[in-house]
Amino acid sequence: MAATFAQPHAHGRLFSTSPLPKPTKNLRSPFTVRMSLQETGPSIAVVGVTGAVGQEFLSVLSDRDFPYRSIKMLASKRSAGKQMTFEDRNYTVEELTADSFDGVDIALFSAGGSISKQFGPAAVEKGAIVVDNSSAFRMVDGVPLVIPEVNPQAMRGIKVGMGKGALIANPNCSTIICLMAATPLHQRAKVLRMVVSTYQAASGAGAAAMEELELQTRKVLEGKPPTCNIFSQQSDLDVKVTATCIRVPVMRAHAESVNLQFEKPLDEDTAREILKNAPGVVVIDDRASNHFPTPLEVSNKDDVAVGRIRQDLSQEGNHGLDIFVCGDQIRKGAALNAVQIAEMLL
Amino acid sequence: MAATFAQPHAHGRLFSTSPLPKPTKNLRSPFTVRMSLQETGPSIAVVGVTGAVGQEFLSVLSDRDFPYRSIKMLASKRSAGKQMTFEDRNYTVEELTADSFDGVDIALFSAGGSISKQFGPAAVEKGAIVVDNSSAFRMVDGVPLVIPEVNPQAMRGIKVGMGKGALIANPNCSTIICLMAATPLHQRAKVLRMVVSTYQAASGAGAAAMEELELQTRKVLEGKPPTCNIFSQQSDLDVKVTATCIRVPVMRAHAESVNLQFEKPLDEDTAREILKNAPGVVVIDDRASNHFPTPLEVSNKDDVAVGRIRQDLSQEGNHGLDIFVCGDQIRKGAALNAVQIAEMLL
């Protein structure tokens, strides 16, 4: 999962909105017994179920009591046959094939771009609505790129039961986390330009990368040279906003330093109030006690945290702000956003 | 050592220059036997000799064959009496007092701002030239704030043997590292505005902080809660440039994402050439093999590494660039810069 940033045409689509209700806090007890076993919800498939985001799809479905009639656990041939328990039921991981999507209403994909390209259209042909967490369809015209708090209208008319499949793309994790904070400010004062520097967690490169970070850390502490299979250097950039994407040795939450230039003046107190009322956003901005957002504090949380909200005095007339944003890369950056999209399909 | 950024009036002083010769690479064998034991150089005092920067002062003095007649190893009462070996001589750490500077020509201070404020003027009164690594005198009018590659002329006239003491301030580590790369570009195209986001190493908070990072990492890997004496959160900001300073779990090299706005157009190829020829700077910018500067690669190195040199397309007419800079915080960010200043005093 590369750290691509908001692309030119994506930008326009993402920046617009009607706010959603504030989500309830999740308690992170994913494998508890459900209140009632629904037999009426959609049939779901999770593609890449053994991966970091795949596992988080299940956690979020459980946390949010997402109704489903059945779940197919799909992965590569290598993982096929593995046994899993989810919400007190046993599952066997099945190998992903073109036939996997017979009777599937919603398919949550997070198995990399090439798998999405190979099997996404096949799933749509079988009538499934695919919510894809890869970059495969993010820049494809006609595929909505959706953050539910930002542009729910982009997927208007796409519903389970409409009799045909569809593709919906989950934006890049850094983009989601950044826009959760930038969009409410944009609605008030119109963002003209953004300078973004990311502090991206290992999780953005998958479960194996998280394991590698832990392993490398152990080796370094033992005074041994670390093995580097996944992380050499990581880099990416884009041009609509100007962005520098940096991987840091942090497990699963991204942070971003965002400099905003607005068309209209916006003072930092107003910005703070706007962000306090923004759905899916919490403000942590306590200078007196030096308490600001950190990756650790947002790990396993749904909300994106914003703080260090400061007037950028290098821009005149209150036309600039600096903010610091942290969000769980696997949760709001990937699985939660996809499941929120799936909820809108019902 | 807080992460203060280039202050308004410091900015003007730092941005100007005559280039220095490219320093030779250090081999990092600090405690080897000197070629010849000079008996003619200045009398030196190292204040805060048991700290991370204090130890690095000694390494750099040795690496660069800095001539000295004698060295006083000064620290707090707590460390007084400790035995040290440096360049085959044994030393006893002495308690820092107002009388410590009798006969001292050059005093290298890195023991925190309050110690500098308390003992710096006393040392000057005794005739010593103080090169101070704390923030104590950085904003004081008449105290040169010097990066030798950037503004050597700021300390013109201050020499050992001139018969009186003086104060010279070492800029903040993040400022030094940033300006090593930004200044050569500024000389060509004049920087109007900078947006800086730092990725600061533990070393910036001292030797105890480096130990704490290691200890915390061990505890987390053992599944135990880490103890947090030094690191809670760390933050700082400034307004001439707009800067967001972030501490990351990295041992001793800082990184900085820098967005530059120029008065004159400057294309990225020209910028790359300028930086390749800049003293104390190496360019690591190999997109084909995805090789860019990393904190690890510059650790224990003298040069500041610059890469990811990209036209900022959010600014029109080649008036913007993004760069990514890494530098050893303890070395060029502190001890090396101070010793380079000391070399200019001879």
XYZ file of C-alpha atoms in Angstrom:
692
model
C 0.000 0.000 0.000
C 1.958 2.967 -1.260
C 1.650 6.392 0.218
C 0.079 8.059 -2.794
C -1.394 11.409 -1.990
C -4.598 13.141 -3.023
C -4.482 13.127 -6.784
C -5.572 16.082 -8.867
C -9.016 14.926 -9.863
C -9.557 13.062 -6.622
C -9.020 16.286 -4.791
C -12.048 18.006 -6.215
C -14.192 14.995 -5.542
C -13.113 14.602 -1.979
C -13.452 18.217 -1.026
C -17.193 18.690 -0.600
C -19.542 17.242 1.953
C -22.540 16.834 4.126
C -21.543 15.898 7.655
C -22.305 12.492 9.137
C -23.346 11.930 12.742
C -20.391 11.525 15.133
C -19.590 7.795 15.313
C -19.862 6.152 18.697
C -16.551 5.166 20.273
C -15.601 1.591 19.636
C -14.661 -0.520 22.622
C -12.201 -2.728 20.724
C -13.561 -6.064 21.804
C -13.929 -7.496 18.318
C -14.534 -11.130 19.058
C -17.283 -10.874 21.637
C -20.642 -12.515 21.112
C -23.053 -10.509 18.996
C -26.274 -9.339 20.582
C -28.243 -11.328 18.040
C -27.091 -13.310 15.059
C -28.676 -11.537 12.158
C -29.769 -13.795 9.357
C -31.075 -11.051 7.158
C -28.117 -8.806 6.327
C -26.046 -8.911 3.156
C -23.668 -11.663 2.195
C -20.140 -10.373 2.661
C -16.758 -11.391 1.335
C -13.508 -10.224 2.873
C -10.666 -10.416 0.359
C -7.213 -10.510 1.953
C -8.674 -11.608 5.266
C -5.328 -12.735 6.701
C -3.726 -9.320 6.203
C -3.542 -6.401 8.634
C -6.478 -4.569 7.053
C -8.390 -7.810 6.418
C -8.269 -8.631 10.128
C -9.296 -5.090 10.944
C -12.291 -5.369 8.567
C -13.547 -8.165 10.838
C -12.872 -6.183 14.018
C -14.740 -3.181 12.702
C -17.674 -5.237 11.398
C -17.985 -6.735 14.861
C -17.481 -3.475 16.747
C -20.164 -1.772 14.704
C -22.606 -4.713 14.794
C -22.666 -4.742 11.042
C -25.528 -7.025 9.944
C -24.623 -9.924 7.659
C -26.138 -13.162 6.492
C -22.796 -14.786 5.760
C -19.107 -13.981 5.463
C -16.645 -15.520 3.057
C -13.061 -15.392 4.258
C -10.955 -15.101 1.115
C -7.204 -15.047 0.714
C -4.404 -16.374 -1.471
C -3.862 -20.066 -2.112
C -1.124 -19.990 0.517
C -3.607 -19.129 3.277
C -6.471 -21.261 1.989
C -7.565 -23.943 4.451
C -6.607 -21.941 7.555
C -9.196 -22.092 10.325
C -10.572 -18.894 11.859
C -13.125 -18.067 14.525
C -15.147 -14.904 14.171
C -18.042 -14.008 16.421
C -18.306 -17.558 17.735
C -18.444 -19.172 14.347
C -15.712 -21.184 12.699
C -14.572 -20.343 9.200
C -12.169 -21.871 6.731
C -10.175 -19.402 4.684
C -11.004 -20.009 1.029
C -8.802 -19.430 -1.970
C -9.817 -16.348 -3.928
C -11.040 -17.260 -7.440
C -13.349 -15.682 -9.986
C -16.133 -17.899 -8.647
C -15.710 -16.663 -5.077
C -18.307 -13.947 -5.549
C -21.382 -15.964 -6.430
C -24.159 -14.609 -4.256
C -21.920 -12.011 -2.576
C -23.557 -8.608 -1.961
C -20.579 -6.670 -0.566
C -16.916 -7.508 -1.094
C -14.331 -5.717 1.048
C -10.983 -5.905 -0.779
C -7.586 -5.320 0.779
C -5.122 -7.630 -0.914
C -3.097 -5.205 -3.000
C -3.736 -3.430 -6.281
C -3.027 -6.319 -8.631
C -5.509 -8.620 -6.872
C -8.112 -5.864 -6.994
C -7.517 -5.344 -10.706
C -7.727 -9.070 -11.342
C -10.776 -9.927 -9.237
C -12.622 -6.635 -8.640
C -14.347 -6.482 -12.048
C -15.194 -10.211 -11.799
C -16.889 -9.574 -8.461
C -18.849 -6.653 -9.928
C -19.938 -8.841 -12.816
C -21.351 -11.316 -10.303
C -23.402 -8.480 -8.827
C -21.198 -7.625 -5.823
C -20.526 -4.102 -4.671
C -16.762 -3.924 -4.168
C -15.290 -1.550 -1.594
C -11.638 -1.599 -2.559
C -8.851 -0.501 -0.228
C -6.111 -0.648 -2.881
C -4.980 2.062 -5.255
C -6.271 0.092 -8.278
C -9.411 2.102 -8.968
C -8.765 5.362 -7.127
C -8.046 7.292 -10.305
C -10.602 5.556 -12.522
C -13.351 7.847 -13.766
C -16.762 6.746 -12.615
C -15.445 4.948 -9.520
C -16.479 6.947 -6.461
C -13.587 7.657 -4.085
C -15.372 8.074 -0.774
C -14.792 9.279 2.769
C -18.278 9.038 4.313
C -17.799 12.191 6.425
C -16.529 14.092 3.378
C -18.360 13.124 0.182
C -21.118 10.554 0.825
C -23.029 11.952 -2.153
C -20.366 10.541 -4.505
C -21.850 7.042 -4.060
C -25.483 8.102 -4.295
C -27.661 5.430 -5.905
C -25.271 2.565 -5.157
C -27.120 0.188 -2.811
C -27.282 -3.493 -1.986
C -30.341 -4.840 -3.769
C -30.162 -2.511 -6.748
C -29.559 -5.567 -8.893
C -26.060 -4.818 -10.101
C -22.521 -4.619 -8.856
C -20.343 -1.531 -8.509
C -16.852 -0.421 -7.560
C -16.165 2.047 -4.752
C -12.613 3.058 -3.892
C -11.293 3.700 -0.401
C -8.849 6.632 -0.558
C -5.251 6.249 0.555
C -4.891 6.170 4.322
C -2.869 9.392 4.505
C -5.422 11.142 2.333
C -8.328 10.034 4.526
C -6.633 11.120 7.739
C -5.590 14.483 6.312
C -8.955 15.275 4.753
C -10.901 14.375 7.887
C -9.355 17.494 9.400
C -8.855 19.667 6.335
C -12.365 19.310 4.897
C -14.299 21.028 7.706
C -11.859 23.945 7.453
C -12.158 23.918 3.679
C -15.918 24.232 3.929
C -15.510 27.394 5.946
C -12.570 29.135 4.288
C -11.690 27.207 1.085
C -8.248 25.604 0.975
C -6.145 26.947 -1.895
C -2.941 25.071 -1.198
C -1.699 22.444 1.227
C 1.852 21.521 2.182
C 1.768 18.099 3.808
C 4.541 16.095 5.470
C 3.553 12.657 6.679
C 4.854 10.487 9.532
C 3.583 7.120 8.362
C 3.412 3.975 10.440
C 4.736 0.555 9.510
C 1.172 -0.748 9.238
C 0.721 1.089 5.947
C 3.033 -1.482 4.404
C 1.019 -4.421 5.762
C 1.117 -6.949 8.576
C 4.466 -8.369 7.452
C 5.973 -4.879 7.697
C 4.707 -4.506 11.247
C 6.356 -7.815 12.116
C 9.536 -6.679 10.397
C 9.628 -3.452 12.400
C 9.351 -5.460 15.610
C 11.984 -7.941 14.469
C 14.362 -5.206 13.326
C 13.938 -3.412 16.633
C 14.775 -6.576 18.579
C 17.889 -7.146 16.458
C 19.111 -3.584 16.893
C 18.642 -3.828 20.654
C 20.652 -7.050 20.633
C 23.393 -5.210 18.767
C 22.835 -7.264 15.607
C 22.273 -5.930 12.098
C 18.555 -5.835 11.218
C 17.212 -7.755 8.229
C 15.409 -5.553 5.717
C 13.011 -7.374 3.425
C 10.219 -4.831 3.223
C 11.598 -1.545 4.433
C 14.488 -0.105 2.526
C 13.302 3.395 1.958
C 9.783 4.435 1.247
C 8.787 7.493 -0.671
C 6.049 9.011 -2.658
C 4.819 12.435 -3.669
C 2.154 14.217 -5.514
C 1.534 17.555 -7.028
C -1.960 18.920 -6.405
C -1.154 19.429 -2.840
C 2.579 19.296 -2.324
C 3.362 16.335 -0.112
C 6.398 14.627 1.366
C 5.596 11.144 2.620
C 7.928 9.658 5.208
C 7.779 6.300 6.931
C 8.675 6.433 10.639
C 9.264 3.617 13.136
C 5.745 3.705 14.544
C 3.458 0.695 14.550
C -0.012 1.573 13.261
C -0.984 5.231 13.305
C -0.053 7.916 10.810
C 0.662 11.519 11.651
C 0.707 14.474 9.279
C 1.995 18.007 9.527
C -0.311 20.080 7.352
C 0.153 23.698 6.321
C -3.011 25.204 4.868
C -3.500 28.301 2.750
C -7.070 29.595 2.630
C -8.972 31.844 0.267
C -10.834 33.464 3.176
C -9.338 34.417 6.520
C -9.693 31.812 9.250
C -8.365 32.379 12.755
C -7.110 29.512 14.875
C -9.851 29.767 17.509
C -12.563 29.493 14.858
C -10.704 26.588 13.272
C -10.524 24.834 16.640
C -14.281 25.235 17.130
C -15.009 23.955 13.629
C -12.835 20.901 14.232
C -14.415 20.233 17.633
C -17.749 19.909 15.854
C -16.474 17.889 12.907
C -17.687 14.275 12.646
C -15.007 11.653 13.276
C -12.569 14.273 14.582
C -11.365 14.967 18.114
C -9.344 18.026 19.021
C -6.363 17.456 21.351
C -4.719 20.839 21.664
C -3.728 21.634 25.215
C -0.671 23.876 25.210
C -0.673 24.403 28.965
C -0.073 20.710 29.644
C 1.781 20.126 26.373
C -0.818 17.599 25.261
C -1.111 17.141 21.505
C -2.079 14.247 19.217
C 0.351 11.338 19.088
C 0.202 8.151 17.037
C 0.011 6.092 20.231
C -3.025 7.959 21.494
C -5.067 7.350 18.331
C -4.003 3.724 17.834
C -7.055 1.454 17.696
C -9.338 4.491 17.817
C -11.934 5.490 15.253
C -11.519 9.243 15.491
C -8.814 11.266 13.822
C -7.099 13.583 16.325
C -6.147 17.146 15.420
C -4.024 19.540 17.415
C -1.219 22.090 17.336
C -3.684 24.341 15.549
C -1.715 27.531 14.943
C -2.022 30.590 12.804
C 0.694 30.421 10.161
C 2.219 33.850 10.593
C 4.247 33.451 7.408
C 0.946 34.061 5.586
C -0.773 37.406 5.896
C -4.202 38.244 7.219
C -5.041 34.950 8.922
C -5.019 33.150 5.584
C -2.838 30.320 6.867
C -2.996 27.600 9.506
C -0.699 24.796 10.625
C -2.268 21.651 12.046
C -0.970 18.274 13.187
C -3.201 15.277 12.532
C -2.964 11.678 13.795
C -5.146 8.759 12.809
C -5.107 4.982 13.046
C -3.891 3.924 9.622
C -5.550 0.512 9.679
C -8.810 1.736 11.161
C -10.043 5.102 9.797
C -7.247 4.978 7.240
C -8.546 1.704 5.798
C -10.959 -0.782 7.402
C -13.277 1.589 9.257
C -13.696 3.848 6.246
C -14.512 0.843 4.053
C -17.048 -0.500 6.553
C -18.624 2.958 6.879
C -18.988 2.899 3.094
C -20.529 -0.575 3.341
C -23.008 0.719 5.933
C -24.182 3.313 3.437
C -24.902 0.508 0.967
C -27.612 -0.988 3.172
C 17.625 21.155 24.214
C 14.307 22.364 22.887
C 13.470 22.329 19.234
C 13.293 26.054 18.749
C 13.314 27.087 15.143
C 15.070 29.886 13.294
C 13.918 33.007 15.068
C 12.953 36.162 13.219
C 16.106 38.140 13.677
C 18.324 35.079 13.604
C 17.018 34.345 10.162
C 18.476 37.431 8.593
C 21.810 36.802 10.256
C 22.041 33.209 9.184
C 21.047 33.716 5.594
C 24.166 35.115 3.966
C 27.515 33.569 3.415
C 30.866 32.898 1.962
C 31.440 29.202 1.336
C 33.902 27.151 3.333
C 36.029 24.385 1.886
C 34.354 20.972 1.934
C 35.329 19.338 5.244
C 37.182 16.094 4.986
C 35.263 12.996 6.023
C 35.814 11.981 9.591
C 36.761 8.401 10.260
C 35.079 8.225 13.653
C 37.958 6.840 15.634
C 37.875 9.439 18.376
C 40.212 7.989 20.932
C 43.189 7.086 18.797
C 46.635 8.456 19.521
C 47.243 11.924 18.136
C 49.954 12.393 15.551
C 51.808 14.696 17.871
C 50.831 16.095 21.226
C 50.650 19.794 20.612
C 51.767 21.919 23.493
C 51.047 25.176 21.775
C 47.309 25.242 21.050
C 44.681 26.974 23.143
C 43.547 25.896 26.563
C 40.089 24.389 26.212
C 37.252 23.714 28.619
C 34.368 21.394 27.806
C 31.325 22.206 29.917
C 28.842 19.349 30.197
C 31.484 16.828 29.211
C 29.494 13.811 30.412
C 26.505 14.638 28.187
C 25.786 13.439 24.653
C 27.070 16.613 23.036
C 29.928 16.926 25.533
C 31.212 13.496 24.559
C 30.804 14.394 20.903
C 32.821 17.589 21.420
C 35.733 15.332 22.392
C 35.204 12.994 19.440
C 35.139 15.876 16.991
C 38.182 17.582 18.537
C 40.063 14.328 18.120
C 38.743 13.567 14.625
C 39.765 16.990 13.390
C 43.127 17.029 15.177
C 42.152 20.217 16.908
C 45.289 21.629 18.564
C 45.116 22.257 22.310
C 47.486 22.884 25.158
C 45.150 21.500 27.798
C 41.526 20.435 28.249
C 39.404 20.891 31.345
C 36.601 18.377 31.659
C 33.803 20.215 33.457
C 30.444 18.939 34.617
C 28.007 19.151 37.512
C 28.951 18.281 41.096
C 27.290 14.895 40.578
C 29.821 13.925 37.873
C 32.840 15.565 39.477
C 35.613 13.095 40.300
C 34.794 10.703 37.458
C 37.843 9.420 35.605
C 38.073 9.743 31.811
C 40.644 8.860 29.191
C 40.931 11.031 26.133
C 43.683 10.703 23.553
C 45.786 8.559 25.879
C 45.665 10.974 28.764
C 43.723 10.525 31.959
C 41.413 13.252 33.158
C 39.333 13.807 36.263
C 35.985 15.481 35.668
C 35.933 18.738 37.617
C 32.963 20.496 39.116
C 31.971 23.566 37.136
C 32.441 26.748 39.182
C 32.994 30.408 38.406
C 36.715 29.771 38.904
C 36.851 26.988 36.308
C 37.748 29.376 33.513
C 41.016 30.803 34.805
C 43.424 30.588 31.882
C 40.887 29.044 29.523
C 40.976 30.319 25.923
C 37.976 28.483 24.458
C 35.048 27.069 26.413
C 32.651 24.727 24.635
C 29.353 24.756 26.542
C 26.608 22.175 26.258
C 25.034 21.786 29.653
C 21.678 23.460 29.132
C 20.543 27.053 28.972
C 20.508 27.794 32.681
C 24.135 26.664 33.145
C 25.149 28.772 30.157
C 23.384 31.794 31.580
C 24.978 31.237 34.973
C 28.557 30.504 33.891
C 28.885 31.847 30.323
C 29.350 35.511 31.299
C 31.744 34.465 34.097
C 33.871 32.611 31.553
C 33.867 35.619 29.229
C 34.933 37.823 32.119
C 37.927 35.552 32.669
C 38.866 36.083 29.012
C 37.467 32.874 27.513
C 35.674 32.734 24.181
C 32.510 30.745 24.841
C 30.949 28.687 22.059
C 27.561 27.905 23.542
C 25.343 25.098 22.310
C 22.322 26.090 24.401
C 19.518 28.472 23.513
C 20.635 30.939 26.216
C 22.290 33.537 23.979
C 20.829 32.738 20.559
C 18.510 35.715 20.575
C 20.834 38.138 22.358
C 21.869 41.127 20.265
C 25.602 41.258 19.724
C 26.105 37.514 20.180
C 26.983 36.011 16.795
C 24.821 32.987 15.884
C 27.087 31.096 13.517
C 27.058 28.254 11.028
C 30.582 28.365 9.564
C 29.376 27.394 6.059
C 26.630 30.019 6.211
C 27.741 33.184 8.011
C 31.387 33.019 9.123
C 31.629 36.802 8.807
C 29.289 37.181 11.786
C 32.187 36.347 14.138
C 34.800 38.446 12.359
C 37.355 39.877 14.775
C 36.758 37.313 17.484
C 40.015 35.384 17.913
C 41.962 33.586 20.578
C 44.673 35.970 21.724
C 42.682 39.148 21.184
C 42.895 39.716 24.896
C 39.227 39.452 25.788
C 36.437 36.958 26.015
C 33.350 36.706 23.842
C 30.136 34.763 23.425
C 29.275 32.892 20.233
C 26.022 30.935 19.959
C 25.578 27.630 18.163
C 22.170 27.628 16.432
C 19.550 25.021 17.223
C 20.314 21.641 15.660
C 17.245 21.655 13.409
C 18.077 25.144 12.240
C 21.663 24.215 11.365
C 20.631 21.108 9.430
C 17.887 22.934 7.534
C 20.004 25.948 6.656
C 22.947 23.885 5.433
C 20.677 22.915 2.518
C 18.463 25.985 2.242
C 21.232 28.596 2.236
C 22.925 27.616 -1.045
C 19.498 27.714 -2.716
C 18.715 31.006 -1.040
C 21.902 32.523 -2.439
C 20.724 31.660 -5.929
C 16.998 32.348 -5.820
C 16.190 34.052 -2.479
C 13.905 32.139 -0.138
C 10.713 34.067 0.646
C 8.949 31.506 2.773
C 9.703 28.087 4.218
C 7.321 25.458 5.536
C 9.322 23.018 7.656
C 8.253 19.791 9.347
C 10.931 18.107 11.415
C 11.519 14.448 12.289
C 13.738 14.903 15.331
C 15.822 12.224 16.969
C 15.909 11.348 20.646
C 19.462 12.685 20.899
C 18.139 16.250 20.752
C 16.860 15.714 24.272
C 20.241 14.499 25.541
C 22.029 11.280 26.432
C 19.456 10.316 29.065
C 16.729 10.574 26.432
C 18.628 8.245 24.115
C 18.889 5.743 26.957
C 15.200 6.168 27.678
C 14.271 5.490 24.045
C 16.249 2.258 24.165
C 14.758 1.283 27.515
C 11.216 2.084 26.396
C 11.707 0.059 23.230
C 12.887 -2.959 25.224
C 9.894 -2.709 27.554
C 7.406 -2.450 24.700
C 8.937 -5.499 23.018
C 8.617 -7.381 26.304
C 4.961 -6.408 26.390
C 5.464 -4.168 29.424
C 4.402 -0.534 29.767
C 7.310 1.843 29.054
C 8.467 4.321 31.684
C 8.365 7.919 30.496
C 10.568 10.317 32.424
C 11.817 12.508 29.620
C 9.560 11.937 26.648
C 5.937 12.746 27.143
C 5.251 14.840 24.130
C 7.637 17.307 22.620
C 6.640 20.354 20.659
C 7.786 23.702 19.552
C 7.101 26.153 16.784
C 8.120 29.438 15.354
C 6.795 32.033 13.041
C 9.347 33.481 10.624
C 9.443 30.286 8.775
C 6.416 28.226 9.689
C 7.622 25.069 11.361
C 6.164 21.981 12.968
C 8.700 20.145 15.117
C 8.046 16.491 15.830
C 10.114 14.037 17.829
C 10.303 10.569 16.253
C 11.716 7.309 17.661
C 15.086 7.660 15.963
C 18.349 7.683 17.871
C 20.594 10.554 16.752
C 19.866 12.103 13.370
C 17.220 14.657 12.527
C 15.267 14.783 9.285
C 13.309 17.708 7.911
C 10.751 18.069 5.165
C 11.240 21.574 3.779
C 8.989 23.382 1.324
C 10.653 26.450 -0.139
C 9.156 29.450 -1.905
C 11.621 31.522 -3.937
C 11.620 35.040 -5.257
C 13.325 33.909 -8.481
C 12.557 30.739 -10.426
C 14.750 27.755 -9.577
C 14.335 24.409 -11.296
C 15.074 21.169 -9.515
C 18.051 20.212 -11.700
C 19.763 23.514 -10.994
C 18.979 23.128 -7.307
C 20.512 19.665 -7.319
C 23.698 20.998 -8.919
C 23.905 23.859 -6.422
C 23.536 21.436 -3.530
C 26.126 19.038 -4.940
C 28.640 21.874 -4.766
C 27.598 23.179 -1.365
C 30.129 22.757 1.466
C 29.127 20.240 4.121
C 26.269 18.913 1.973
C 25.907 15.625 0.097
C 23.096 14.974 -2.348
C 21.418 11.545 -2.121
C 18.643 11.644 -4.670
C 18.425 8.476 -6.702
C 14.838 7.886 -7.756
C 15.655 4.875 -9.918
C 16.885 2.866 -6.963
C 14.641 4.665 -4.452
C 17.672 5.893 -2.530
C 17.090 9.027 -0.486
C 18.544 10.446 2.734
C 17.678 8.578 5.921
C 18.609 9.358 9.522
C 20.543 6.097 9.743
C 22.694 6.947 6.747
C 23.845 10.285 8.160
C 24.370 9.092 11.739
C 27.927 9.802 12.878
C 28.605 11.646 9.637
C 29.698 15.256 9.255
C 27.781 16.087 6.097
C 24.111 16.980 5.900
C 22.350 14.848 3.260
C 19.731 16.339 0.933
C 17.419 14.507 -1.431
C 13.896 14.163 -2.776
C 14.542 17.458 -4.527
C 11.312 18.140 -6.376
C 9.658 21.060 -8.062
C 6.665 22.055 -5.963
C 3.994 22.140 -8.650
C 1.545 23.832 -6.304
C 3.617 26.978 -6.880
C 3.733 28.547 -10.313
C 6.695 29.168 -12.569
C 9.314 27.029 -10.786
C 9.141 29.257 -7.725
C 8.835 26.315 -5.330
C 10.867 23.297 -4.300
C 10.418 20.462 -1.821
C 13.519 18.948 -0.261
C 14.184 16.357 2.433
C 17.219 16.904 4.655
C 18.908 14.594 7.175
C 21.767 15.440 9.483
C 23.429 14.013 12.572
C 21.901 16.035 15.376
C 24.808 15.615 17.772
C 27.499 16.174 15.170
C 26.729 18.933 12.628
C 23.655 19.826 14.668
C 25.789 20.559 17.743
C 29.379 19.460 18.439
C 30.863 19.655 14.951
C 29.409 23.102 14.316
C 30.805 24.344 17.636
C 34.262 22.917 16.934
C 34.212 24.420 13.431
C 33.507 27.745 15.123
C 36.389 27.099 17.506
C 38.690 26.404 14.543
C 37.884 29.836 13.195
C 39.012 31.344 16.505
C 42.609 30.174 16.004
